[in-house]
Amino acid sequence: MLKKIEHFVTNIMEYLGMALLLLMTATVCLTVFTRYFLDFTPGWGEELALISMVWFGFLSMAIGVSENLHIGITILDHALSKKMMLYLDIFKYAAVGAFSLFMISEGLTMTEIGLGNLLPGIQLSSAFLYAVVPLSGVAILAYSIIHIIMLIKNGQEV
């Protein structure tokens, strides 16, 4: 059941990430075209590309936790027993989960501060730019908890 929920949420985040990457690419191409060929730069171009890049990056980070794609030191894999590796994997996801709590807390603070500011090019609240930090923090925390439960339950990764 947990694996199905994780897969569903990951699919939504992957499709959103693909849409954001496409939006960012199209925005940058359009901005470059208008700047060099039409001597006009849309004021919203750079900001829209920035928002897309930030959201894409943070959502990708959450997907990386889901897929166990983060950087690891594999030299210990051969030196430790399976039981010790299980404990190390549980610790790894607990540490990632603890960091996600920091992301949620500080991301909410940044988002709250951003409510009073507008991005000048697109007249959108800066809070929208920062809202992805706590959102991805929640996703990372959920993925970490799912991985820990599956490790304890099955003795292996999901």
mmCIF file with all atom_site columns, C-alpha atoms in Angstrom:
data_model
loop_
_atom_site.group_PDB
_atom_site.id
_atom_site.type_symbol
_atom_site.label_atom_id
_atom_site.label_alt_id
_atom_site.label_comp_id
_atom_site.label_asym_id
_atom_site.label_entity_id
_atom_site.label_seq_id
_atom_site.pdbx_PDB_ins_code
_atom_site.Cartn_x
_atom_site.Cartn_y
_atom_site.Cartn_z
_atom_site.occupancy
_atom_site.B_iso_or_equiv
_atom_site.pdbx_formal_charge
_atom_site.auth_seq_id
_atom_site.auth_comp_id
_atom_site.auth_asym_id
_atom_site.auth_atom_id
_atom_site.pdbx_PDB_model_num
ATOM 1   C CA . MET A 1 1   ? 0.000  0.000  0.000   1.00 0.00 ? 1   MET A CA 1
ATOM 2   C CA . LEU A 1 2   ? 2.783  2.442  0.924   1.00 0.00 ? 2   LEU A CA 1
ATOM 3   C CA . LYS A 1 3   ? 4.604  1.647  -2.283  1.00 0.00 ? 3   LYS A CA 1
ATOM 4   C CA . LYS A 1 4   ? 1.499  2.437  -4.362  1.00 0.00 ? 4   LYS A CA 1
ATOM 5   C CA . ILE A 1 5   ? 1.007  5.787  -2.604  1.00 0.00 ? 5   ILE A CA 1
ATOM 6   C CA . GLU A 1 6   ? 4.672  6.635  -3.076  1.00 0.00 ? 6   GLU A CA 1
ATOM 7   C CA . HIS A 1 7   ? 4.501  5.674  -6.756  1.00 0.00 ? 7   HIS A CA 1
ATOM 8   C CA . PHE A 1 8   ? 1.377  7.808  -7.305  1.00 0.00 ? 8   PHE A CA 1
ATOM 9   C CA . VAL A 1 9   ? 2.871  10.900 -5.632  1.00 0.00 ? 9   VAL A CA 1
ATOM 10  C CA . THR A 1 10  ? 6.174  10.408 -7.452  1.00 0.00 ? 10  THR A CA 1
ATOM 11  C CA . ASN A 1 11  ? 4.383  10.213 -10.810 1.00 0.00 ? 11  ASN A CA 1
ATOM 12  C CA . ILE A 1 12  ? 2.583  13.492 -10.132 1.00 0.00 ? 12  ILE A CA 1
ATOM 13  C CA . MET A 1 13  ? 5.845  15.153 -9.137  1.00 0.00 ? 13  MET A CA 1
ATOM 14  C CA . GLU A 1 14  ? 7.661  13.760 -12.192 1.00 0.00 ? 14  GLU A CA 1
ATOM 15  C CA . TYR A 1 15  ? 4.997  15.065 -14.592 1.00 0.00 ? 15  TYR A CA 1
ATOM 16  C CA . LEU A 1 16  ? 5.023  18.440 -12.859 1.00 0.00 ? 16  LEU A CA 1
ATOM 17  C CA . GLY A 1 17  ? 8.822  18.455 -13.092 1.00 0.00 ? 17  GLY A CA 1
ATOM 18  C CA . MET A 1 18  ? 8.697  17.658 -16.809 1.00 0.00 ? 18  MET A CA 1
ATOM 19  C CA . ALA A 1 19  ? 6.200  20.469 -17.369 1.00 0.00 ? 19  ALA A CA 1
ATOM 20  C CA . LEU A 1 20  ? 8.398  22.888 -15.423 1.00 0.00 ? 20  LEU A CA 1
ATOM 21  C CA . LEU A 1 21  ? 11.493 21.876 -17.391 1.00 0.00 ? 21  LEU A CA 1
ATOM 22  C CA . LEU A 1 22  ? 9.607  22.402 -20.638 1.00 0.00 ? 22  LEU A CA 1
ATOM 23  C CA . LEU A 1 23  ? 8.296  25.785 -19.430 1.00 0.00 ? 23  LEU A CA 1
ATOM 24  C CA . MET A 1 24  ? 11.789 26.861 -18.365 1.00 0.00 ? 24  MET A CA 1
ATOM 25  C CA . THR A 1 25  ? 13.309 25.839 -21.699 1.00 0.00 ? 25  THR A CA 1
ATOM 26  C CA . ALA A 1 26  ? 10.603 27.559 -23.726 1.00 0.00 ? 26  ALA A CA 1
ATOM 27  C CA . THR A 1 27  ? 10.837 30.713 -21.622 1.00 0.00 ? 27  THR A CA 1
ATOM 28  C CA . VAL A 1 28  ? 14.613 30.962 -21.966 1.00 0.00 ? 28  VAL A CA 1
ATOM 29  C CA . CYS A 1 29  ? 14.432 30.321 -25.726 1.00 0.00 ? 29  CYS A CA 1
ATOM 30  C CA . LEU A 1 30  ? 11.750 32.969 -26.155 1.00 0.00 ? 30  LEU A CA 1
ATOM 31  C CA . THR A 1 31  ? 13.643 35.483 -24.020 1.00 0.00 ? 31  THR A CA 1
ATOM 32  C CA . VAL A 1 32  ? 16.877 34.937 -25.957 1.00 0.00 ? 32  VAL A CA 1
ATOM 33  C CA . PHE A 1 33  ? 15.062 35.164 -29.289 1.00 0.00 ? 33  PHE A CA 1
ATOM 34  C CA . THR A 1 34  ? 13.305 38.411 -28.400 1.00 0.00 ? 34  THR A CA 1
ATOM 35  C CA . ARG A 1 35  ? 16.460 39.916 -26.913 1.00 0.00 ? 35  ARG A CA 1
ATOM 36  C CA . TYR A 1 36  ? 18.753 39.241 -29.867 1.00 0.00 ? 36  TYR A CA 1
ATOM 37  C CA . PHE A 1 37  ? 16.386 39.388 -32.817 1.00 0.00 ? 37  PHE A CA 1
ATOM 38  C CA . LEU A 1 38  ? 13.655 41.827 -31.779 1.00 0.00 ? 38  LEU A CA 1
ATOM 39  C CA . ASP A 1 39  ? 15.655 44.094 -29.423 1.00 0.00 ? 39  ASP A CA 1
ATOM 40  C CA . PHE A 1 40  ? 13.022 43.538 -26.785 1.00 0.00 ? 40  PHE A CA 1
ATOM 41  C CA . THR A 1 41  ? 13.283 41.608 -23.527 1.00 0.00 ? 41  THR A CA 1
ATOM 42  C CA . PRO A 1 42  ? 10.051 40.604 -21.807 1.00 0.00 ? 42  PRO A CA 1
ATOM 43  C CA . GLY A 1 43  ? 10.185 41.571 -18.147 1.00 0.00 ? 43  GLY A CA 1
ATOM 44  C CA . TRP A 1 44  ? 8.600  38.321 -17.073 1.00 0.00 ? 44  TRP A CA 1
ATOM 45  C CA . GLY A 1 45  ? 10.982 36.008 -18.960 1.00 0.00 ? 45  GLY A CA 1
ATOM 46  C CA . GLU A 1 46  ? 13.841 35.732 -16.488 1.00 0.00 ? 46  GLU A CA 1
ATOM 47  C CA . GLU A 1 47  ? 11.541 35.511 -13.474 1.00 0.00 ? 47  GLU A CA 1
ATOM 48  C CA . LEU A 1 48  ? 9.401  32.771 -14.994 1.00 0.00 ? 48  LEU A CA 1
ATOM 49  C CA . ALA A 1 49  ? 12.547 30.803 -15.897 1.00 0.00 ? 49  ALA A CA 1
ATOM 50  C CA . LEU A 1 50  ? 13.864 31.307 -12.351 1.00 0.00 ? 50  LEU A CA 1
ATOM 51  C CA . ILE A 1 51  ? 10.630 30.109 -10.747 1.00 0.00 ? 51  ILE A CA 1
ATOM 52  C CA . SER A 1 52  ? 10.535 27.080 -13.044 1.00 0.00 ? 52  SER A CA 1
ATOM 53  C CA . MET A 1 53  ? 14.163 26.223 -12.282 1.00 0.00 ? 53  MET A CA 1
ATOM 54  C CA . VAL A 1 54  ? 13.745 26.523 -8.508  1.00 0.00 ? 54  VAL A CA 1
ATOM 55  C CA . TRP A 1 55  ? 10.568 24.447 -8.468  1.00 0.00 ? 55  TRP A CA 1
ATOM 56  C CA . PHE A 1 56  ? 12.104 21.852 -10.796 1.00 0.00 ? 56  PHE A CA 1
ATOM 57  C CA . GLY A 1 57  ? 15.219 21.589 -8.620  1.00 0.00 ? 57  GLY A CA 1
ATOM 58  C CA . PHE A 1 58  ? 13.373 21.112 -5.346  1.00 0.00 ? 58  PHE A CA 1
ATOM 59  C CA . LEU A 1 59  ? 10.859 18.650 -6.770  1.00 0.00 ? 59  LEU A CA 1
ATOM 60  C CA . SER A 1 60  ? 13.738 16.706 -8.321  1.00 0.00 ? 60  SER A CA 1
ATOM 61  C CA . MET A 1 61  ? 15.421 16.571 -4.932  1.00 0.00 ? 61  MET A CA 1
ATOM 62  C CA . ALA A 1 62  ? 12.318 14.970 -3.427  1.00 0.00 ? 62  ALA A CA 1
ATOM 63  C CA . ILE A 1 63  ? 12.109 12.475 -6.294  1.00 0.00 ? 63  ILE A CA 1
ATOM 64  C CA . GLY A 1 64  ? 15.777 11.666 -5.719  1.00 0.00 ? 64  GLY A CA 1
ATOM 65  C CA . VAL A 1 65  ? 15.001 10.696 -2.133  1.00 0.00 ? 65  VAL A CA 1
ATOM 66  C CA . SER A 1 66  ? 12.103 8.573  -3.335  1.00 0.00 ? 66  SER A CA 1
ATOM 67  C CA . GLU A 1 67  ? 14.262 6.739  -5.867  1.00 0.00 ? 67  GLU A CA 1
ATOM 68  C CA . ASN A 1 68  ? 17.306 6.510  -3.558  1.00 0.00 ? 68  ASN A CA 1
ATOM 69  C CA . LEU A 1 69  ? 19.374 8.551  -6.013  1.00 0.00 ? 69  LEU A CA 1
ATOM 70  C CA . HIS A 1 70  ? 21.251 10.677 -3.509  1.00 0.00 ? 70  HIS A CA 1
ATOM 71  C CA . ILE A 1 71  ? 25.008 10.492 -3.129  1.00 0.00 ? 71  ILE A CA 1
ATOM 72  C CA . GLY A 1 72  ? 26.309 7.686  -0.953  1.00 0.00 ? 72  GLY A CA 1
ATOM 73  C CA . ILE A 1 73  ? 29.588 6.154  0.088   1.00 0.00 ? 73  ILE A CA 1
ATOM 74  C CA . THR A 1 74  ? 29.444 2.564  -1.096  1.00 0.00 ? 74  THR A CA 1
ATOM 75  C CA . ILE A 1 75  ? 32.744 1.406  0.383   1.00 0.00 ? 75  ILE A CA 1
ATOM 76  C CA . LEU A 1 76  ? 30.872 0.458  3.553   1.00 0.00 ? 76  LEU A CA 1
ATOM 77  C CA . ASP A 1 77  ? 28.501 -1.798 1.621   1.00 0.00 ? 77  ASP A CA 1
ATOM 78  C CA . HIS A 1 78  ? 31.197 -4.466 1.357   1.00 0.00 ? 78  HIS A CA 1
ATOM 79  C CA . ALA A 1 79  ? 32.690 -4.002 4.807   1.00 0.00 ? 79  ALA A CA 1
ATOM 80  C CA . LEU A 1 80  ? 29.564 -4.143 6.977   1.00 0.00 ? 80  LEU A CA 1
ATOM 81  C CA . SER A 1 81  ? 27.148 -6.962 7.640   1.00 0.00 ? 81  SER A CA 1
ATOM 82  C CA . LYS A 1 82  ? 23.603 -6.863 6.243   1.00 0.00 ? 82  LYS A CA 1
ATOM 83  C CA . LYS A 1 83  ? 22.227 -6.038 9.673   1.00 0.00 ? 83  LYS A CA 1
ATOM 84  C CA . MET A 1 84  ? 24.623 -3.122 10.113  1.00 0.00 ? 84  MET A CA 1
ATOM 85  C CA . MET A 1 85  ? 23.784 -1.872 6.614   1.00 0.00 ? 85  MET A CA 1
ATOM 86  C CA . LEU A 1 86  ? 20.098 -2.006 7.539   1.00 0.00 ? 86  LEU A CA 1
ATOM 87  C CA . TYR A 1 87  ? 20.766 0.168  10.605  1.00 0.00 ? 87  TYR A CA 1
ATOM 88  C CA . LEU A 1 88  ? 22.883 2.524  8.518   1.00 0.00 ? 88  LEU A CA 1
ATOM 89  C CA . ASP A 1 89  ? 20.118 2.839  5.907   1.00 0.00 ? 89  ASP A CA 1
ATOM 90  C CA . ILE A 1 90  ? 17.562 3.590  8.639   1.00 0.00 ? 90  ILE A CA 1
ATOM 91  C CA . PHE A 1 91  ? 19.918 6.230  10.065  1.00 0.00 ? 91  PHE A CA 1
ATOM 92  C CA . LYS A 1 92  ? 20.409 7.688  6.566   1.00 0.00 ? 92  LYS A CA 1
ATOM 93  C CA . TYR A 1 93  ? 16.668 8.168  6.055   1.00 0.00 ? 93  TYR A CA 1
ATOM 94  C CA . ALA A 1 94  ? 16.221 9.476  9.603   1.00 0.00 ? 94  ALA A CA 1
ATOM 95  C CA . ALA A 1 95  ? 18.899 12.114 8.933   1.00 0.00 ? 95  ALA A CA 1
ATOM 96  C CA . VAL A 1 96  ? 17.280 13.041 5.615   1.00 0.00 ? 96  VAL A CA 1
ATOM 97  C CA . GLY A 1 97  ? 13.920 13.241 7.399   1.00 0.00 ? 97  GLY A CA 1
ATOM 98  C CA . ALA A 1 98  ? 15.402 15.507 10.065  1.00 0.00 ? 98  ALA A CA 1
ATOM 99  C CA . PHE A 1 99  ? 16.770 17.802 7.365   1.00 0.00 ? 99  PHE A CA 1
ATOM 100 C CA . SER A 1 100 ? 13.349 17.853 5.718   1.00 0.00 ? 100 SER A CA 1
ATOM 101 C CA . LEU A 1 101 ? 11.858 19.112 8.999   1.00 0.00 ? 101 LEU A CA 1
ATOM 102 C CA . PHE A 1 102 ? 14.336 21.997 8.807   1.00 0.00 ? 102 PHE A CA 1
ATOM 103 C CA . MET A 1 103 ? 13.263 22.620 5.208   1.00 0.00 ? 103 MET A CA 1
ATOM 104 C CA . ILE A 1 104 ? 9.607  22.695 6.238   1.00 0.00 ? 104 ILE A CA 1
ATOM 105 C CA . SER A 1 105 ? 10.195 25.042 9.161   1.00 0.00 ? 105 SER A CA 1
ATOM 106 C CA . GLU A 1 106 ? 12.491 27.501 7.417   1.00 0.00 ? 106 GLU A CA 1
ATOM 107 C CA . GLY A 1 107 ? 10.601 27.222 4.125   1.00 0.00 ? 107 GLY A CA 1
ATOM 108 C CA . LEU A 1 108 ? 7.385  28.280 5.833   1.00 0.00 ? 108 LEU A CA 1
ATOM 109 C CA . THR A 1 109 ? 9.226  31.236 7.351   1.00 0.00 ? 109 THR A CA 1
ATOM 110 C CA . MET A 1 110 ? 10.629 32.236 3.947   1.00 0.00 ? 110 MET A CA 1
ATOM 111 C CA . THR A 1 111 ? 7.218  31.859 2.347   1.00 0.00 ? 111 THR A CA 1
ATOM 112 C CA . GLU A 1 112 ? 5.614  34.009 5.023   1.00 0.00 ? 112 GLU A CA 1
ATOM 113 C CA . ILE A 1 113 ? 8.239  36.721 4.526   1.00 0.00 ? 113 ILE A CA 1
ATOM 114 C CA . GLY A 1 114 ? 7.735  36.509 0.763   1.00 0.00 ? 114 GLY A CA 1
ATOM 115 C CA . LEU A 1 115 ? 4.021  37.280 1.092   1.00 0.00 ? 115 LEU A CA 1
ATOM 116 C CA . GLY A 1 116 ? 4.837  40.971 1.381   1.00 0.00 ? 116 GLY A CA 1
ATOM 117 C CA . ASN A 1 117 ? 6.961  41.117 -1.783  1.00 0.00 ? 117 ASN A CA 1
ATOM 118 C CA . LEU A 1 118 ? 6.068  40.998 -5.444  1.00 0.00 ? 118 LEU A CA 1
ATOM 119 C CA . LEU A 1 119 ? 8.250  39.758 -8.270  1.00 0.00 ? 119 LEU A CA 1
ATOM 120 C CA . PRO A 1 120 ? 8.347  42.877 -10.457 1.00 0.00 ? 120 PRO A CA 1
ATOM 121 C CA . GLY A 1 121 ? 8.264  41.210 -13.878 1.00 0.00 ? 121 GLY A CA 1
ATOM 122 C CA . ILE A 1 122 ? 5.240  38.975 -13.424 1.00 0.00 ? 122 ILE A CA 1
ATOM 123 C CA . GLN A 1 123 ? 3.587  40.668 -10.439 1.00 0.00 ? 123 GLN A CA 1
ATOM 124 C CA . LEU A 1 124 ? 3.407  37.404 -8.531  1.00 0.00 ? 124 LEU A CA 1
ATOM 125 C CA . SER A 1 125 ? 4.032  37.123 -4.820  1.00 0.00 ? 125 SER A CA 1
ATOM 126 C CA . SER A 1 126 ? 7.556  36.029 -3.882  1.00 0.00 ? 126 SER A CA 1
ATOM 127 C CA . ALA A 1 127 ? 5.887  33.529 -1.571  1.00 0.00 ? 127 ALA A CA 1
ATOM 128 C CA . PHE A 1 128 ? 5.129  31.412 -4.641  1.00 0.00 ? 128 PHE A CA 1
ATOM 129 C CA . LEU A 1 129 ? 8.851  31.127 -5.363  1.00 0.00 ? 129 LEU A CA 1
ATOM 130 C CA . TYR A 1 130 ? 9.615  30.004 -1.805  1.00 0.00 ? 130 TYR A CA 1
ATOM 131 C CA . ALA A 1 131 ? 6.573  27.752 -1.312  1.00 0.00 ? 131 ALA A CA 1
ATOM 132 C CA . VAL A 1 132 ? 8.336  24.830 -2.978  1.00 0.00 ? 132 VAL A CA 1
ATOM 133 C CA . VAL A 1 133 ? 10.811 24.563 -0.076  1.00 0.00 ? 133 VAL A CA 1
ATOM 134 C CA . PRO A 1 134 ? 8.282  23.400 2.550   1.00 0.00 ? 134 PRO A CA 1
ATOM 135 C CA . LEU A 1 135 ? 6.354  21.470 -0.107  1.00 0.00 ? 135 LEU A CA 1
ATOM 136 C CA . SER A 1 136 ? 9.397  19.455 -1.103  1.00 0.00 ? 136 SER A CA 1
ATOM 137 C CA . GLY A 1 137 ? 10.306 19.135 2.576   1.00 0.00 ? 137 GLY A CA 1
ATOM 138 C CA . VAL A 1 138 ? 6.954  17.457 3.229   1.00 0.00 ? 138 VAL A CA 1
ATOM 139 C CA . ALA A 1 139 ? 7.491  15.119 0.276   1.00 0.00 ? 139 ALA A CA 1
ATOM 140 C CA . ILE A 1 140 ? 11.027 14.259 1.432   1.00 0.00 ? 140 ILE A CA 1
ATOM 141 C CA . LEU A 1 141 ? 9.775  13.612 4.964   1.00 0.00 ? 141 LEU A CA 1
ATOM 142 C CA . ALA A 1 142 ? 7.024  11.347 3.645   1.00 0.00 ? 142 ALA A CA 1
ATOM 143 C CA . TYR A 1 143 ? 9.476  9.450  1.427   1.00 0.00 ? 143 TYR A CA 1
ATOM 144 C CA . SER A 1 144 ? 11.914 9.077  4.331   1.00 0.00 ? 144 SER A CA 1
ATOM 145 C CA . ILE A 1 145 ? 9.197  7.703  6.602   1.00 0.00 ? 145 ILE A CA 1
ATOM 146 C CA . ILE A 1 146 ? 8.033  5.280  3.912   1.00 0.00 ? 146 ILE A CA 1
ATOM 147 C CA . HIS A 1 147 ? 11.599 4.049  3.381   1.00 0.00 ? 147 HIS A CA 1
ATOM 148 C CA . ILE A 1 148 ? 12.157 3.603  7.125   1.00 0.00 ? 148 ILE A CA 1
ATOM 149 C CA . ILE A 1 149 ? 8.879  1.680  7.514   1.00 0.00 ? 149 ILE A CA 1
ATOM 150 C CA . MET A 1 150 ? 9.745  -0.565 4.572   1.00 0.00 ? 150 MET A CA 1
ATOM 151 C CA . LEU A 1 151 ? 13.257 -1.143 5.910   1.00 0.00 ? 151 LEU A CA 1
ATOM 152 C CA . ILE A 1 152 ? 11.947 -2.112 9.311   1.00 0.00 ? 152 ILE A CA 1
ATOM 153 C CA . LYS A 1 153 ? 9.108  -4.201 7.877   1.00 0.00 ? 153 LYS A CA 1
ATOM 154 C CA . ASN A 1 154 ? 10.981 -6.003 5.090   1.00 0.00 ? 154 ASN A CA 1
ATOM 155 C CA . GLY A 1 155 ? 14.608 -5.451 5.939   1.00 0.00 ? 155 GLY A CA 1
ATOM 156 C CA . GLN A 1 156 ? 15.160 -3.921 2.492   1.00 0.00 ? 156 GLN A CA 1
ATOM 157 C CA . GLU A 1 157 ? 14.529 -0.780 0.433   1.00 0.00 ? 157 GLU A CA 1
ATOM 158 C CA . VAL A 1 158 ? 11.206 -0.182 -1.301  1.00 0.00 ? 158 VAL A CA 1
#
